[in-house]
Amino acid sequence: ALLPHLQQRQLQAGECLFKQGDSSAGVYVLTRGSISIVSSSGQRFMSFSAGTMLGELAMHKLDLVLAGRPAP
């Protein structure tokens, strides 16, 4: 039962979800709209649309660290 552990978060247009170098302690599921990966200079690298999951790789690294193994 995953649903009780989910929290909804709404972002305004242009609002930052996280920045490069931030530690991640969550997985994000984009349920509507779109989100882009943008450099500090404003260059867009990639965009994602509804149905995309973000942050799962960071969670995998956190699991490895908590298990005492080096993260890749």
CSV table of N, CA, C and O in Angstrom, one decimal:
chain,number,residue,atom,x,y,z
A,1,ALA,N,0.8,-1.2,0.0
A,1,ALA,CA,0.0,0.0,0.0
A,1,ALA,C,0.9,1.2,0.0
A,1,ALA,O,1.3,1.7,1.0
A,2,LEU,N,1.1,1.7,-1.2
A,2,LEU,CA,2.0,2.9,-1.3
A,2,LEU,C,1.2,4.2,-1.1
A,2,LEU,O,1.8,5.2,-0.7
A,3,LEU,N,-0.1,4.3,-1.5
A,3,LEU,CA,-0.8,5.5,-1.5
A,3,LEU,C,-0.8,6.3,-0.2
A,3,LEU,O,-0.6,7.5,-0.2
A,4,PRO,N,-0.8,5.7,1.0
A,4,PRO,CA,-0.8,6.4,2.2
A,4,PRO,C,0.6,7.2,2.4
A,4,PRO,O,0.6,8.1,3.2
A,5,HIS,N,1.6,6.8,1.7
A,5,HIS,CA,2.9,7.4,1.9
A,5,HIS,C,3.2,8.5,0.9
A,5,HIS,O,4.2,9.1,0.9
A,6,LEU,N,2.3,8.7,0.0
A,6,LEU,CA,2.5,9.7,-1.1
A,6,LEU,C,2.0,11.1,-0.6
A,6,LEU,O,1.1,11.2,0.2
A,7,GLN,N,2.7,12.1,-1.0
A,7,GLN,CA,2.4,13.5,-0.7
A,7,GLN,C,2.3,14.3,-2.1
A,7,GLN,O,3.2,14.1,-2.9
A,8,GLN,N,1.2,15.0,-2.2
A,8,GLN,CA,1.1,15.8,-3.4
A,8,GLN,C,1.9,17.1,-3.3
A,8,GLN,O,1.9,17.7,-2.2
A,9,ARG,N,2.5,17.5,-4.3
A,9,ARG,CA,3.2,18.8,-4.4
A,9,ARG,C,2.9,19.4,-5.7
A,9,ARG,O,3.1,18.8,-6.8
A,10,GLN,N,2.5,20.7,-5.7
A,10,GLN,CA,2.2,21.4,-6.9
A,10,GLN,C,3.2,22.5,-7.0
A,10,GLN,O,3.5,23.2,-6.1
A,11,LEU,N,3.7,22.6,-8.3
A,11,LEU,CA,4.7,23.7,-8.6
A,11,LEU,C,4.0,24.7,-9.5
A,11,LEU,O,3.2,24.4,-10.3
A,12,GLN,N,4.4,26.0,-9.3
A,12,GLN,CA,3.9,27.0,-10.2
A,12,GLN,C,4.8,27.1,-11.4
A,12,GLN,O,6.0,26.6,-11.3
A,13,ALA,N,4.4,27.6,-12.5
A,13,ALA,CA,5.2,27.7,-13.7
A,13,ALA,C,6.5,28.4,-13.3
A,13,ALA,O,6.5,29.5,-12.7
A,14,GLY,N,7.6,27.8,-13.7
A,14,GLY,CA,8.9,28.4,-13.5
A,14,GLY,C,9.5,28.0,-12.1
A,14,GLY,O,10.7,28.3,-11.9
A,15,GLU,N,8.8,27.4,-11.3
A,15,GLU,CA,9.3,27.0,-9.9
A,15,GLU,C,10.2,25.8,-10.1
A,15,GLU,O,10.0,24.9,-10.8
A,16,CYS,N,11.3,25.8,-9.2
A,16,CYS,CA,12.3,24.8,-9.3
A,16,CYS,C,11.9,23.6,-8.3
A,16,CYS,O,11.6,23.9,-7.2
A,17,LEU,N,11.9,22.4,-8.8
A,17,LEU,CA,11.7,21.2,-8.0
A,17,LEU,C,12.9,20.9,-7.2
A,17,LEU,O,12.8,20.7,-5.9
A,18,PHE,N,14.1,20.9,-7.8
A,18,PHE,CA,15.3,20.7,-7.1
A,18,PHE,C,16.5,21.2,-8.0
A,18,PHE,O,16.3,21.3,-9.2
A,19,LYS,N,17.6,21.5,-7.4
A,19,LYS,CA,18.8,22.0,-8.2
A,19,LYS,C,19.9,20.9,-8.2
A,19,LYS,O,19.9,20.1,-7.3
A,20,GLN,N,20.8,21.1,-9.2
A,20,GLN,CA,21.9,20.2,-9.3
A,20,GLN,C,22.7,20.2,-8.0
A,20,GLN,O,23.0,21.2,-7.4
A,21,GLY,N,23.0,19.0,-7.5
A,21,GLY,CA,23.8,18.9,-6.2
A,21,GLY,C,22.9,18.7,-5.0
A,21,GLY,O,23.4,18.4,-3.9
A,22,ASP,N,21.6,19.0,-5.1
A,22,ASP,CA,20.7,18.8,-4.0
A,22,ASP,C,20.6,17.3,-3.7
A,22,ASP,O,20.7,16.5,-4.6
A,23,SER,N,20.6,17.0,-2.4
A,23,SER,CA,20.3,15.6,-2.0
A,23,SER,C,18.9,15.2,-2.3
A,23,SER,O,18.0,16.1,-2.1
A,24,SER,N,18.6,14.0,-2.7
A,24,SER,CA,17.3,13.7,-3.0
A,24,SER,C,16.8,12.6,-2.1
A,24,SER,O,17.5,11.6,-1.8
A,25,ALA,N,15.7,12.8,-1.5
A,25,ALA,CA,15.1,11.8,-0.6
A,25,ALA,C,13.7,11.4,-1.1
A,25,ALA,O,12.8,11.1,-0.3
A,26,GLY,N,13.5,11.5,-2.3
A,26,GLY,CA,12.1,11.2,-2.8
A,26,GLY,C,12.1,10.9,-4.3
A,26,GLY,O,13.0,11.1,-5.0
A,27,VAL,N,11.0,10.3,-4.6
A,27,VAL,CA,10.7,9.9,-6.0
A,27,VAL,C,9.5,10.8,-6.4
A,27,VAL,O,8.5,10.9,-5.6
A,28,TYR,N,9.5,11.4,-7.5
A,28,TYR,CA,8.4,12.3,-8.0
A,28,TYR,C,7.8,11.6,-9.2
A,28,TYR,O,8.4,11.2,-10.1
A,29,VAL,N,6.4,11.7,-9.2
A,29,VAL,CA,5.6,11.2,-10.3
A,29,VAL,C,4.9,12.4,-10.9
A,29,VAL,O,4.1,13.1,-10.1
A,30,LEU,N,5.2,12.8,-12.1
A,30,LEU,CA,4.5,13.9,-12.7
A,30,LEU,C,3.1,13.5,-13.2
A,30,LEU,O,3.0,12.6,-14.1
A,31,THR,N,2.1,14.0,-12.6
A,31,THR,CA,0.8,13.6,-13.0
A,31,THR,C,0.1,14.5,-14.0
A,31,THR,O,-0.9,14.0,-14.6
A,32,ARG,N,0.5,15.7,-14.2
A,32,ARG,CA,0.0,16.6,-15.2
A,32,ARG,C,1.0,17.7,-15.5
A,32,ARG,O,1.9,18.0,-14.7
A,33,GLY,N,0.9,18.3,-16.6
A,33,GLY,CA,1.8,19.3,-17.1
A,33,GLY,C,3.1,18.7,-17.6
A,33,GLY,O,3.2,17.6,-18.0
A,34,SER,N,4.2,19.5,-17.5
A,34,SER,CA,5.5,19.1,-17.9
A,34,SER,C,6.5,19.8,-17.0
A,34,SER,O,6.2,20.7,-16.3
A,35,ILE,N,7.7,19.2,-17.0
A,35,ILE,CA,8.9,19.7,-16.3
A,35,ILE,C,10.1,19.6,-17.1
A,35,ILE,O,10.2,18.6,-17.9
A,36,SER,N,11.0,20.5,-17.0
A,36,SER,CA,12.3,20.5,-17.8
A,36,SER,C,13.5,20.5,-16.9
A,36,SER,O,13.5,21.1,-15.8
A,37,ILE,N,14.5,19.9,-17.4
A,37,ILE,CA,15.9,20.0,-16.8
A,37,ILE,C,16.6,21.1,-17.5
A,37,ILE,O,16.8,21.1,-18.7
A,38,VAL,N,16.9,22.2,-16.7
A,38,VAL,CA,17.5,23.4,-17.2
A,38,VAL,C,18.8,23.7,-16.5
A,38,VAL,O,18.8,23.6,-15.3
A,39,SER,N,19.8,24.2,-17.3
A,39,SER,CA,21.1,24.6,-16.7
A,39,SER,C,20.9,25.9,-16.0
A,39,SER,O,19.9,26.6,-16.2
A,40,SER,N,21.9,26.3,-15.2
A,40,SER,CA,21.8,27.6,-14.5
A,40,SER,C,21.9,28.7,-15.5
A,40,SER,O,21.4,29.8,-15.1
A,41,SER,N,22.3,28.5,-16.7
A,41,SER,CA,22.3,29.5,-17.7
A,41,SER,C,21.0,29.6,-18.5
A,41,SER,O,20.9,30.4,-19.4
A,42,GLY,N,20.1,28.6,-18.2
A,42,GLY,CA,18.8,28.6,-18.9
A,42,GLY,C,18.7,27.6,-20.0
A,42,GLY,O,17.7,27.6,-20.7
A,43,GLN,N,19.8,26.9,-20.3
A,43,GLN,CA,19.8,25.9,-21.4
A,43,GLN,C,18.9,24.7,-21.0
A,43,GLN,O,19.1,24.1,-20.0
A,44,ARG,N,17.9,24.4,-21.9
A,44,ARG,CA,17.0,23.3,-21.6
A,44,ARG,C,17.7,22.0,-22.1
A,44,ARG,O,18.0,21.9,-23.3
A,45,PHE,N,17.9,21.0,-21.2
A,45,PHE,CA,18.5,19.7,-21.6
A,45,PHE,C,17.4,18.7,-22.0
A,45,PHE,O,17.6,17.9,-22.9
A,46,MET,N,16.3,18.6,-21.2
A,46,MET,CA,15.4,17.6,-21.4
A,46,MET,C,14.0,18.0,-20.8
A,46,MET,O,14.0,18.7,-19.8
A,47,SER,N,12.9,17.6,-21.4
A,47,SER,CA,11.6,17.8,-20.8
A,47,SER,C,10.9,16.5,-20.6
A,47,SER,O,11.1,15.6,-21.3
A,48,PHE,N,10.0,16.5,-19.6
A,48,PHE,CA,9.2,15.3,-19.3
A,48,PHE,C,7.8,15.7,-19.2
A,48,PHE,O,7.4,16.8,-18.8
A,49,SER,N,6.9,14.8,-19.6
A,49,SER,CA,5.4,15.1,-19.5
A,49,SER,C,4.8,14.1,-18.5
A,49,SER,O,5.4,13.3,-17.9
A,50,ALA,N,3.5,14.3,-18.3
A,50,ALA,CA,2.7,13.5,-17.3
A,50,ALA,C,3.0,12.0,-17.5
A,50,ALA,O,3.1,11.5,-18.6
A,51,GLY,N,3.1,11.3,-16.4
A,51,GLY,CA,3.3,9.9,-16.4
A,51,GLY,C,4.8,9.6,-16.2
A,51,GLY,O,5.2,8.4,-16.0
A,52,THR,N,5.7,10.6,-16.1
A,52,THR,CA,7.1,10.4,-15.9
A,52,THR,C,7.4,10.3,-14.4
A,52,THR,O,6.8,11.0,-13.6
A,53,MET,N,8.4,9.4,-14.1
A,53,MET,CA,8.9,9.3,-12.7
A,53,MET,C,10.3,9.9,-12.7
A,53,MET,O,11.1,9.6,-13.5
A,54,LEU,N,10.5,10.7,-11.7
A,54,LEU,CA,11.8,11.3,-11.5
A,54,LEU,C,12.4,11.0,-10.1
A,54,LEU,O,11.6,10.9,-9.2
A,55,GLY,N,13.7,10.9,-10.0
A,55,GLY,CA,14.3,10.7,-8.7
A,55,GLY,C,14.6,9.3,-8.3
A,55,GLY,O,15.2,9.0,-7.2
A,56,GLU,N,14.1,8.3,-9.1
A,56,GLU,CA,14.3,6.9,-8.7
A,56,GLU,C,15.7,6.5,-8.6
A,56,GLU,O,16.1,5.7,-7.8
A,57,LEU,N,16.6,7.1,-9.5
A,57,LEU,CA,18.0,6.7,-9.4
A,57,LEU,C,18.7,7.2,-8.2
A,57,LEU,O,19.5,6.5,-7.6
A,58,ALA,N,18.3,8.4,-7.7
A,58,ALA,CA,18.9,8.9,-6.5
A,58,ALA,C,18.4,8.0,-5.3
A,58,ALA,O,19.2,7.8,-4.4
A,59,MET,N,17.2,7.6,-5.3
A,59,MET,CA,16.7,6.7,-4.3
A,59,MET,C,17.5,5.4,-4.3
A,59,MET,O,17.8,4.8,-3.2
A,60,HIS,N,17.8,4.8,-5.4
A,60,HIS,CA,18.6,3.6,-5.5
A,60,HIS,C,20.0,3.8,-4.9
A,60,HIS,O,20.5,3.0,-4.2
A,61,LYS,N,20.6,5.0,-5.2
A,61,LYS,CA,21.9,5.3,-4.6
A,61,LYS,C,21.8,5.4,-3.1
A,61,LYS,O,22.7,4.9,-2.3
A,62,LEU,N,20.7,6.0,-2.6
A,62,LEU,CA,20.5,6.1,-1.1
A,62,LEU,C,20.4,4.7,-0.5
A,62,LEU,O,21.0,4.4,0.5
A,63,ASP,N,19.7,3.8,-1.2
A,63,ASP,CA,19.5,2.5,-0.7
A,63,ASP,C,20.9,1.8,-0.5
A,63,ASP,O,21.1,1.1,0.4
A,64,LEU,N,21.7,2.0,-1.5
A,64,LEU,CA,23.1,1.3,-1.5
A,64,LEU,C,23.9,1.9,-0.3
A,64,LEU,O,24.6,1.2,0.4
A,65,VAL,N,23.8,3.2,-0.1
A,65,VAL,CA,24.6,3.8,1.0
A,65,VAL,C,24.1,3.3,2.3
A,65,VAL,O,24.9,2.9,3.2
A,66,LEU,N,22.8,3.2,2.5
A,66,LEU,CA,22.2,2.7,3.7
A,66,LEU,C,22.5,1.3,4.0
A,66,LEU,O,22.6,0.8,5.1
A,67,ALA,N,22.7,0.5,2.9
A,67,ALA,CA,23.1,-0.9,3.0
A,67,ALA,C,24.6,-1.1,3.2
A,67,ALA,O,25.0,-2.2,3.4
A,68,GLY,N,25.4,0.0,3.2
A,68,GLY,CA,26.8,-0.1,3.5
A,68,GLY,C,27.6,-0.3,2.2
A,68,GLY,O,28.8,-0.7,2.3
A,69,ARG,N,27.0,-0.2,1.1
A,69,ARG,CA,27.8,-0.4,-0.2
A,69,ARG,C,28.0,0.9,-0.8
A,69,ARG,O,27.1,1.8,-0.7
A,70,PRO,N,29.1,1.1,-1.5
A,70,PRO,CA,29.3,2.4,-2.2
A,70,PRO,C,28.3,2.6,-3.3
A,70,PRO,O,28.0,1.7,-4.1
A,71,ALA,N,27.8,3.8,-3.4
A,71,ALA,CA,26.9,4.1,-4.5
A,71,ALA,C,27.7,4.3,-5.8
A,71,ALA,O,28.8,4.8,-5.8
A,72,PRO,N,27.1,3.9,-6.9
A,72,PRO,CA,27.9,4.0,-8.2
A,72,PRO,C,28.0,5.5,-8.6
A,72,PRO,O,27.3,6.3,-8.2
